[in-house]
PDB file of C-alpha atoms in Angstrom:
ATOM      1  CA  MET A   1     109.781  89.144 120.299  1.00  0.00           C
ATOM      2  CA  THR A   2     106.866  91.433 119.463  1.00  0.00           C
ATOM      3  CA  LEU A   3     104.937  90.426 116.371  1.00  0.00           C
ATOM      4  CA  PRO A   4     104.594  93.044 113.598  1.00  0.00           C
ATOM      5  CA  ILE A   5     101.466  95.177 113.563  1.00  0.00           C
ATOM      6  CA  ARG A   6      99.335  94.088 110.627  1.00  0.00           C
ATOM      7  CA  LEU A   7      97.749  97.119 108.942  1.00  0.00           C
ATOM      8  CA  TYR A   8      95.263  97.035 106.061  1.00  0.00           C
ATOM      9  CA  ALA A   9      94.763 100.510 104.575  1.00  0.00           C
ATOM     10  CA  ALA A  10      92.993 102.188 101.669  1.00  0.00           C
ATOM     11  CA  GLY A  11      95.285 102.727  98.709  1.00  0.00           C
ATOM     12  CA  SER A  12      94.724 106.491  98.805  1.00  0.00           C
ATOM     13  CA  LEU A  13      96.551 106.543 102.157  1.00  0.00           C
ATOM     14  CA  ARG A  14      99.802 105.045 100.866  1.00  0.00           C
ATOM     15  CA  ASN A  15     101.685 108.335 100.342  1.00  0.00           C
ATOM     16  CA  ALA A  16     100.599 109.753 103.707  1.00  0.00           C
ATOM     17  CA  LEU A  17     101.009 106.644 105.850  1.00  0.00           C
ATOM     18  CA  THR A  18     104.345 105.424 104.472  1.00  0.00           C
ATOM     19  CA  PRO A  19     106.449 108.200 106.069  1.00  0.00           C
ATOM     20  CA  LEU A  20     104.222 108.229 109.166  1.00  0.00           C
ATOM     21  CA  LEU A  21     104.763 104.495 109.684  1.00  0.00           C
ATOM     22  CA  ALA A  22     108.515 104.863 109.169  1.00  0.00           C
ATOM     23  CA  ALA A  23     108.634 107.499 111.917  1.00  0.00           C
ATOM     24  CA  PHE A  24     106.404 105.355 114.159  1.00  0.00           C
ATOM     25  CA  SER A  25     108.587 102.252 113.701  1.00  0.00           C
ATOM     26  CA  GLU A  26     111.765 104.162 114.439  1.00  0.00           C
ATOM     27  CA  ARG A  27     110.341 105.799 117.548  1.00  0.00           C
ATOM     28  CA  HIS A  28     108.742 102.699 119.076  1.00  0.00           C
ATOM     29  CA  SER A  29     110.922  99.915 117.611  1.00  0.00           C
ATOM     30  CA  LEU A  30     107.811  98.243 116.229  1.00  0.00           C
ATOM     31  CA  GLN A  31     107.465  96.761 112.756  1.00  0.00           C
ATOM     32  CA  VAL A  32     104.330  97.447 110.711  1.00  0.00           C
ATOM     33  CA  MET A  33     103.314  95.089 107.894  1.00  0.00           C
ATOM     34  CA  THR A  34     101.136  96.997 105.428  1.00  0.00           C
ATOM     35  CA  THR A  35      98.672  95.953 102.767  1.00  0.00           C
ATOM     36  CA  PHE A  36      97.223  98.791 100.675  1.00  0.00           C
ATOM     37  CA  GLY A  37      94.271  98.377  98.335  1.00  0.00           C
ATOM     38  CA  PRO A  38      90.581  99.142  97.717  1.00  0.00           C
ATOM     39  CA  ALA A  39      88.988  99.370 101.154  1.00  0.00           C
ATOM     40  CA  GLY A  40      85.955  97.308 100.193  1.00  0.00           C
ATOM     41  CA  LEU A  41      88.078  94.395  99.032  1.00  0.00           C
ATOM     42  CA  LEU A  42      90.301  94.635 102.124  1.00  0.00           C
ATOM     43  CA  SER A  43      87.231  94.591 104.365  1.00  0.00           C
ATOM     44  CA  GLU A  44      86.020  91.440 102.603  1.00  0.00           C
ATOM     45  CA  LYS A  45      89.370  89.771 103.292  1.00  0.00           C
ATOM     46  CA  ILE A  46      89.040  90.618 106.995  1.00  0.00           C
ATOM     47  CA  GLU A  47      85.526  89.132 107.041  1.00  0.00           C
ATOM     48  CA  GLN A  48      86.926  86.014 105.377  1.00  0.00           C
ATOM     49  CA  GLY A  49      89.475  85.520 108.138  1.00  0.00           C
ATOM     50  CA  ASP A  50      92.597  87.561 107.370  1.00  0.00           C
ATOM     51  CA  GLU A  51      94.390  88.313 110.626  1.00  0.00           C
ATOM     52  CA  VAL A  52      94.655  92.099 110.831  1.00  0.00           C
ATOM     53  CA  ASP A  53      95.287  94.398 113.791  1.00  0.00           C
ATOM     54  CA  LEU A  54      94.260  97.777 112.369  1.00  0.00           C
ATOM     55  CA  PHE A  55      92.138  98.721 109.343  1.00  0.00           C
ATOM     56  CA  ALA A  56      92.264 102.242 107.868  1.00  0.00           C
ATOM     57  CA  SER A  57      89.272 102.568 105.548  1.00  0.00           C
ATOM     58  CA  ALA A  58      88.373 105.336 103.095  1.00  0.00           C
ATOM     59  CA  ASN A  59      84.817 105.232 104.398  1.00  0.00           C
ATOM     60  CA  CYS A  60      82.910 104.522 107.602  1.00  0.00           C
ATOM     61  CA  ALA A  61      80.647 101.778 106.283  1.00  0.00           C
ATOM     62  CA  HIS A  62      83.248  99.009 106.165  1.00  0.00           C
ATOM     63  CA  PRO A  63      84.670  99.524 109.693  1.00  0.00           C
ATOM     64  CA  LEU A  64      81.180  99.862 111.147  1.00  0.00           C
ATOM     65  CA  ARG A  65      80.150  96.599 109.478  1.00  0.00           C
ATOM     66  CA  LEU A  66      83.206  94.868 110.950  1.00  0.00           C
ATOM     67  CA  LYS A  67      82.210  96.207 114.362  1.00  0.00           C
ATOM     68  CA  MET A  68      78.640  94.990 113.901  1.00  0.00           C
ATOM     69  CA  LEU A  69      79.986  91.533 113.031  1.00  0.00           C
ATOM     70  CA  GLY A  70      82.064  91.496 116.215  1.00  0.00           C
ATOM     71  CA  LEU A  71      85.365  91.624 114.324  1.00  0.00           C
ATOM     72  CA  ALA A  72      86.267  95.163 115.375  1.00  0.00           C
ATOM     73  CA  HIS A  73      86.416  96.493 118.927  1.00  0.00           C
ATOM     74  CA  HIS A  74      86.545 100.247 118.348  1.00  0.00           C
ATOM     75  CA  THR A  75      86.152 102.605 115.379  1.00  0.00           C
ATOM     76  CA  MET A  76      87.089 106.268 114.958  1.00  0.00           C
ATOM     77  CA  VAL A  77      87.108 108.828 112.132  1.00  0.00           C
ATOM     78  CA  PHE A  78      90.698 109.964 111.559  1.00  0.00           C
ATOM     79  CA  THR A  79      90.718 112.199 108.457  1.00  0.00           C
ATOM     80  CA  ARG A  80      88.632 113.522 105.562  1.00  0.00           C
ATOM     81  CA  ASN A  81      89.016 113.867 101.811  1.00  0.00           C
ATOM     82  CA  HIS A  82      87.176 115.398  98.843  1.00  0.00           C
ATOM     83  CA  LEU A  83      86.827 114.820  95.110  1.00  0.00           C
ATOM     84  CA  CYS A  84      88.548 116.257  92.074  1.00  0.00           C
ATOM     85  CA  ILE A  85      88.468 115.531  88.339  1.00  0.00           C
ATOM     86  CA  ALA A  86      91.640 114.833  86.349  1.00  0.00           C
ATOM     87  CA  MET A  87      91.203 115.433  82.609  1.00  0.00           C
ATOM     88  CA  ARG A  88      93.258 115.012  79.495  1.00  0.00           C
ATOM     89  CA  ASN A  89      94.632 118.500  78.814  1.00  0.00           C
ATOM     90  CA  VAL A  90      93.028 119.126  75.424  1.00  0.00           C
ATOM     91  CA  PRO A  91      90.998 122.236  74.489  1.00  0.00           C
ATOM     92  CA  GLU A  92      87.946 120.171  73.555  1.00  0.00           C
ATOM     93  CA  LEU A  93      87.697 119.246  77.253  1.00  0.00           C
ATOM     94  CA  THR A  94      89.300 122.088  79.172  1.00  0.00           C
ATOM     95  CA  SER A  95      87.366 124.867  77.427  1.00  0.00           C
ATOM     96  CA  GLN A  96      84.100 123.428  78.723  1.00  0.00           C
ATOM     97  CA  HIS A  97      82.436 123.859  82.097  1.00  0.00           C
ATOM     98  CA  TRP A  98      83.427 120.847  84.214  1.00  0.00           C
ATOM     99  CA  LEU A  99      79.887 119.433  84.237  1.00  0.00           C
ATOM    100  CA  SER A 100      79.525 119.760  80.467  1.00  0.00           C
ATOM    101  CA  ALA A 101      82.867 118.013  80.069  1.00  0.00           C
ATOM    102  CA  LEU A 102      81.718 115.085  82.234  1.00  0.00           C
ATOM    103  CA  CYS A 103      78.651 114.712  80.018  1.00  0.00           C
ATOM    104  CA  ASP A 104      80.513 114.953  76.691  1.00  0.00           C
ATOM    105  CA  ALA A 105      79.963 111.597  74.967  1.00  0.00           C
ATOM    106  CA  ARG A 106      83.124 112.020  72.882  1.00  0.00           C
ATOM    107  CA  PHE A 107      85.250 111.322  75.956  1.00  0.00           C
ATOM    108  CA  VAL A 108      85.539 108.378  78.356  1.00  0.00           C
ATOM    109  CA  LEU A 109      84.655 109.122  81.989  1.00  0.00           C
ATOM    110  CA  SER A 110      86.084 106.705  84.565  1.00  0.00           C
ATOM    111  CA  THR A 111      85.634 106.138  88.302  1.00  0.00           C
ATOM    112  CA  SER A 112      86.621 103.564  90.868  1.00  0.00           C
ATOM    113  CA  THR A 113      84.331 100.561  91.332  1.00  0.00           C
ATOM    114  CA  PRO A 114      81.412 101.208  93.716  1.00  0.00           C
ATOM    115  CA  GLY A 115      81.233  98.632  96.502  1.00  0.00           C
ATOM    116  CA  ASN A 116      84.840  97.528  96.078  1.00  0.00           C
ATOM    117  CA  ASP A 117      86.396 100.963  96.425  1.00  0.00           C
ATOM    118  CA  PRO A 118      84.842 103.857  98.388  1.00  0.00           C
ATOM    119  CA  ALA A 119      86.176 106.318  95.790  1.00  0.00           C
ATOM    120  CA  GLY A 120      83.640 104.798  93.413  1.00  0.00           C
ATOM    121  CA  ASP A 121      80.861 105.147  95.990  1.00  0.00           C
ATOM    122  CA  TYR A 122      81.756 108.804  96.480  1.00  0.00           C
ATOM    123  CA  ALA A 123      81.781 109.404  92.707  1.00  0.00           C
ATOM    124  CA  PHE A 124      78.281 107.970  92.462  1.00  0.00           C
ATOM    125  CA  GLN A 125      77.204 110.136  95.417  1.00  0.00           C
ATOM    126  CA  LEU A 126      78.485 113.060  93.348  1.00  0.00           C
ATOM    127  CA  PHE A 127      76.262 111.919  90.472  1.00  0.00           C
ATOM    128  CA  ASP A 128      73.294 111.783  92.872  1.00  0.00           C
ATOM    129  CA  ARG A 129      74.036 115.312  94.007  1.00  0.00           C
ATOM    130  CA  ILE A 130      74.292 116.477  90.390  1.00  0.00           C
ATOM    131  CA  GLU A 131      70.944 114.790  89.733  1.00  0.00           C
ATOM    132  CA  HIS A 132      69.428 116.819  92.580  1.00  0.00           C
ATOM    133  CA  TYR A 133      70.496 120.123  91.005  1.00  0.00           C
ATOM    134  CA  HIS A 134      70.210 119.066  87.337  1.00  0.00           C
ATOM    135  CA  PRO A 135      67.520 116.384  86.901  1.00  0.00           C
ATOM    136  CA  GLY A 136      68.517 113.814  84.306  1.00  0.00           C
ATOM    137  CA  THR A 137      72.200 114.746  84.271  1.00  0.00           C
ATOM    138  CA  GLY A 138      73.194 112.625  87.246  1.00  0.00           C
ATOM    139  CA  ARG A 139      71.431 109.594  85.783  1.00  0.00           C
ATOM    140  CA  LEU A 140      73.264 110.151  82.506  1.00  0.00           C
ATOM    141  CA  LEU A 141      76.611 110.207  84.298  1.00  0.00           C
ATOM    142  CA  ARG A 142      75.828 107.064  86.300  1.00  0.00           C
ATOM    143  CA  ASP A 143      75.057 105.259  83.048  1.00  0.00           C
ATOM    144  CA  ARG A 144      78.142 106.388  81.153  1.00  0.00           C
ATOM    145  CA  ALA A 145      80.829 106.262  83.866  1.00  0.00           C
ATOM    146  CA  LYS A 146      83.199 103.310  83.521  1.00  0.00           C
ATOM    147  CA  PRO A 147      84.402 101.765  86.822  1.00  0.00           C
ATOM    148  CA  LEU A 148      88.007 101.062  85.817  1.00  0.00           C
ATOM    149  CA  VAL A 149      89.735 101.109  89.237  1.00  0.00           C
ATOM    150  CA  GLY A 150      89.387  98.810  92.233  1.00  0.00           C
ATOM    151  CA  GLY A 151      87.497  96.031  90.508  1.00  0.00           C
ATOM    152  CA  SER A 152      88.464  92.931  88.557  1.00  0.00           C
ATOM    153  CA  MET A 153      90.908  94.916  86.428  1.00  0.00           C
ATOM    154  CA  THR A 154      94.342  95.474  87.926  1.00  0.00           C
ATOM    155  CA  HIS A 155      96.761  98.192  86.858  1.00  0.00           C
ATOM    156  CA  ASN A 156     100.490  98.366  87.405  1.00  0.00           C
ATOM    157  CA  VAL A 157     100.522 102.073  88.144  1.00  0.00           C
ATOM    158  CA  PRO A 158     104.062 103.509  87.897  1.00  0.00           C
ATOM    159  CA  PRO A 159     105.451 105.312  90.966  1.00  0.00           C
ATOM    160  CA  GLY A 160     104.510 108.968  91.098  1.00  0.00           C
ATOM    161  CA  MET A 161     101.233 108.454  89.221  1.00  0.00           C
ATOM    162  CA  THR A 162      97.677 107.997  90.367  1.00  0.00           C
ATOM    163  CA  ALA A 163      95.431 105.324  88.903  1.00  0.00           C
ATOM    164  CA  GLY A 164      93.440 108.086  87.201  1.00  0.00           C
ATOM    165  CA  SER A 165      96.448 109.729  85.569  1.00  0.00           C
ATOM    166  CA  TYR A 166      97.693 106.308  84.456  1.00  0.00           C
ATOM    167  CA  LEU A 167      94.330 105.539  82.827  1.00  0.00           C
ATOM    168  CA  ILE A 168      94.409 108.872  80.992  1.00  0.00           C
ATOM    169  CA  ARG A 169      98.015 108.494  79.849  1.00  0.00           C
ATOM    170  CA  SER A 170      97.467 104.907  78.710  1.00  0.00           C
ATOM    171  CA  GLY A 171      94.433 105.912  76.623  1.00  0.00           C
ATOM    172  CA  GLN A 172      91.848 104.041  78.684  1.00  0.00           C
ATOM    173  CA  SER A 173      90.100 107.160  79.970  1.00  0.00           C
ATOM    174  CA  ASP A 174      89.853 110.886  79.273  1.00  0.00           C
ATOM    175  CA  MET A 175      88.512 112.011  82.661  1.00  0.00           C
ATOM    176  CA  HIS A 176      88.718 110.367  86.067  1.00  0.00           C
ATOM    177  CA  ILE A 177      86.917 111.283  89.284  1.00  0.00           C
ATOM    178  CA  GLY A 178      89.210 110.681  92.256  1.00  0.00           C
ATOM    179  CA  TYR A 179      90.406 112.091  95.553  1.00  0.00           C
ATOM    180  CA  SER A 180      91.692 115.642  95.947  1.00  0.00           C
ATOM    181  CA  SER A 181      94.432 114.270  98.236  1.00  0.00           C
ATOM    182  CA  TYR A 182      96.161 113.287  94.974  1.00  0.00           C
ATOM    183  CA  LEU A 183      96.511 116.942  93.931  1.00  0.00           C
ATOM    184  CA  PRO A 184     100.285 116.998  94.686  1.00  0.00           C
ATOM    185  CA  LEU A 185     100.685 114.259  92.041  1.00  0.00           C
ATOM    186  CA  LEU A 186      98.249 115.809  89.554  1.00  0.00           C
ATOM    187  CA  LEU A 187      99.031 119.518  89.547  1.00  0.00           C
ATOM    188  CA  ASN A 188     101.684 121.035  87.281  1.00  0.00           C
ATOM    189  CA  GLN A 189     101.516 118.077  84.896  1.00  0.00           C
ATOM    190  CA  PRO A 190     101.424 119.475  81.335  1.00  0.00           C
ATOM    191  CA  ASP A 191      99.267 116.645  79.985  1.00  0.00           C
ATOM    192  CA  LEU A 192      96.649 116.914  82.758  1.00  0.00           C
ATOM    193  CA  HIS A 193      93.996 119.469  83.669  1.00  0.00           C
ATOM    194  CA  VAL A 194      92.601 119.233  87.207  1.00  0.00           C
ATOM    195  CA  VAL A 195      89.273 120.573  88.453  1.00  0.00           C
ATOM    196  CA  LEU A 196      88.314 120.677  92.117  1.00  0.00           C
ATOM    197  CA  VAL A 197      84.639 119.747  92.362  1.00  0.00           C
ATOM    198  CA  PRO A 198      83.030 122.930  93.716  1.00  0.00           C
ATOM    199  CA  ALA A 199      80.481 123.303  96.487  1.00  0.00           C
ATOM    200  CA  PRO A 200      77.647 122.435  96.698  1.00  0.00           C
ATOM    201  CA  TYR A 201      78.437 119.399  94.557  1.00  0.00           C
ATOM    202  CA  ASN A 202      81.538 118.056  96.290  1.00  0.00           C
ATOM    203  CA  ILE A 203      81.394 115.105  98.651  1.00  0.00           C
ATOM    204  CA  THR A 204      83.142 114.862 102.013  1.00  0.00           C
ATOM    205  CA  ALA A 205      84.807 111.470 102.350  1.00  0.00           C
ATOM    206  CA  GLU A 206      85.260 110.381 105.966  1.00  0.00           C
ATOM    207  CA  TYR A 207      88.048 107.895 106.675  1.00  0.00           C
ATOM    208  CA  MET A 208      87.708 105.572 109.668  1.00  0.00           C
ATOM    209  CA  LEU A 209      90.064 103.362 111.677  1.00  0.00           C
ATOM    210  CA  ALA A 210      88.988 100.030 113.116  1.00  0.00           C
ATOM    211  CA  LEU A 211      90.881  98.280 115.923  1.00  0.00           C
ATOM    212  CA  LEU A 212      90.291  94.621 115.239  1.00  0.00           C
ATOM    213  CA  ASN A 213      89.764  91.877 117.808  1.00  0.00           C
ATOM    214  CA  PRO A 214      91.663  90.802 119.757  1.00  0.00           C
ATOM    215  CA  VAL A 215      92.973  94.330 120.331  1.00  0.00           C
ATOM    216  CA  ARG A 216      96.744  94.532 120.663  1.00  0.00           C
ATOM    217  CA  PRO A 217      98.242  97.453 122.623  1.00  0.00           C
ATOM    218  CA  GLU A 218     100.714  98.001 119.770  1.00  0.00           C
ATOM    219  CA  ALA A 219      97.842  98.511 117.333  1.00  0.00           C
ATOM    220  CA  ARG A 220      96.150 100.913 119.734  1.00  0.00           C
ATOM    221  CA  LEU A 221      99.431 102.841 119.960  1.00  0.00           C
ATOM    222  CA  LEU A 222      99.544 103.108 116.163  1.00  0.00           C
ATOM    223  CA  ALA A 223      95.930 104.284 116.024  1.00  0.00           C
ATOM    224  CA  ASP A 224      96.696 106.922 118.662  1.00  0.00           C
ATOM    225  CA  THR A 225      99.707 108.040 116.622  1.00  0.00           C
ATOM    226  CA  ILE A 226      97.593 108.481 113.491  1.00  0.00           C
ATOM    227  CA  LEU A 227      95.111 110.558 115.500  1.00  0.00           C
ATOM    228  CA  SER A 228      97.861 112.630 117.164  1.00  0.00           C
ATOM    229  CA  ALA A 229      98.919 116.099 116.017  1.00  0.00           C
ATOM    230  CA  GLN A 230     101.988 114.569 114.378  1.00  0.00           C
ATOM    231  CA  GLY A 231      99.896 111.985 112.545  1.00  0.00           C
ATOM    232  CA  GLN A 232      97.447 114.637 111.378  1.00  0.00           C
ATOM    233  CA  ASP A 233     100.376 116.711 110.062  1.00  0.00           C
ATOM    234  CA  PHE A 234     101.455 113.782 107.872  1.00  0.00           C
ATOM    235  CA  LEU A 235      97.917 113.491 106.506  1.00  0.00           C
ATOM    236  CA  VAL A 236      97.467 117.217 105.872  1.00  0.00           C
ATOM    237  CA  SER A 237     100.838 117.475 104.125  1.00  0.00           C
ATOM    238  CA  ASN A 238      99.598 114.782 101.752  1.00  0.00           C
ATOM    239  CA  GLY A 239      96.346 116.510 100.801  1.00  0.00           C
ATOM    240  CA  PHE A 240      93.929 115.254 103.455  1.00  0.00           C
ATOM    241  CA  THR A 241      91.788 117.397 105.758  1.00  0.00           C
ATOM    242  CA  ALA A 242      92.572 117.436 109.476  1.00  0.00           C
ATOM    243  CA  LEU A 243      89.829 116.423 111.899  1.00  0.00           C
ATOM    244  CA  ALA A 244      89.838 119.772 113.650  1.00  0.00           C
TER     245      ALA A 244
END
């Protein structure tokens, strides 16, 4: 009997990978055991000895570190993402330019936790880019942003919500910087206002797969499926950017 494929994957991939994995399992008669969560914390678990066959990270740094440590055999970029800002839909926020809104001390600005969750790293890269164009502003945002996702705090986010929209609706935040792949869950929500971070400020998030040692052919088959045209279609239909 073939053992299940053990997949650790960034939480932002849950909506895209769930139907992809269902199609994969049906086609190949292979079971996939999934664990979704902040990629930094998942990578730490792998370093600490968790037995995993395939790791789908929201950045390149964690898979490349696993490869450097001899825990991963092969790494490959498999999709890309960008950033957006979800705001409470109130005139005091939405009537402002997005950058002025982020700086408005009357409102709580939240991000994911840098180091634990790549979404937090990308948010802080955004602040660095803002600092480049508007000296002093990026530093202000780094100081006032609250890392409320992917750290020691855990949230029971209801189905159909993102962590950012949950924080806003529960009164813990007024604005959250997160992935634009969540747009299908954020748009057309009367209580939310969504801003796509414009060029040249936006950050390109590269997602990377790592085949972990010892490499199982079943895990390689799953990685190939994610990289295939069909796999890319699942990702694009869920807000990600295809490799091509």
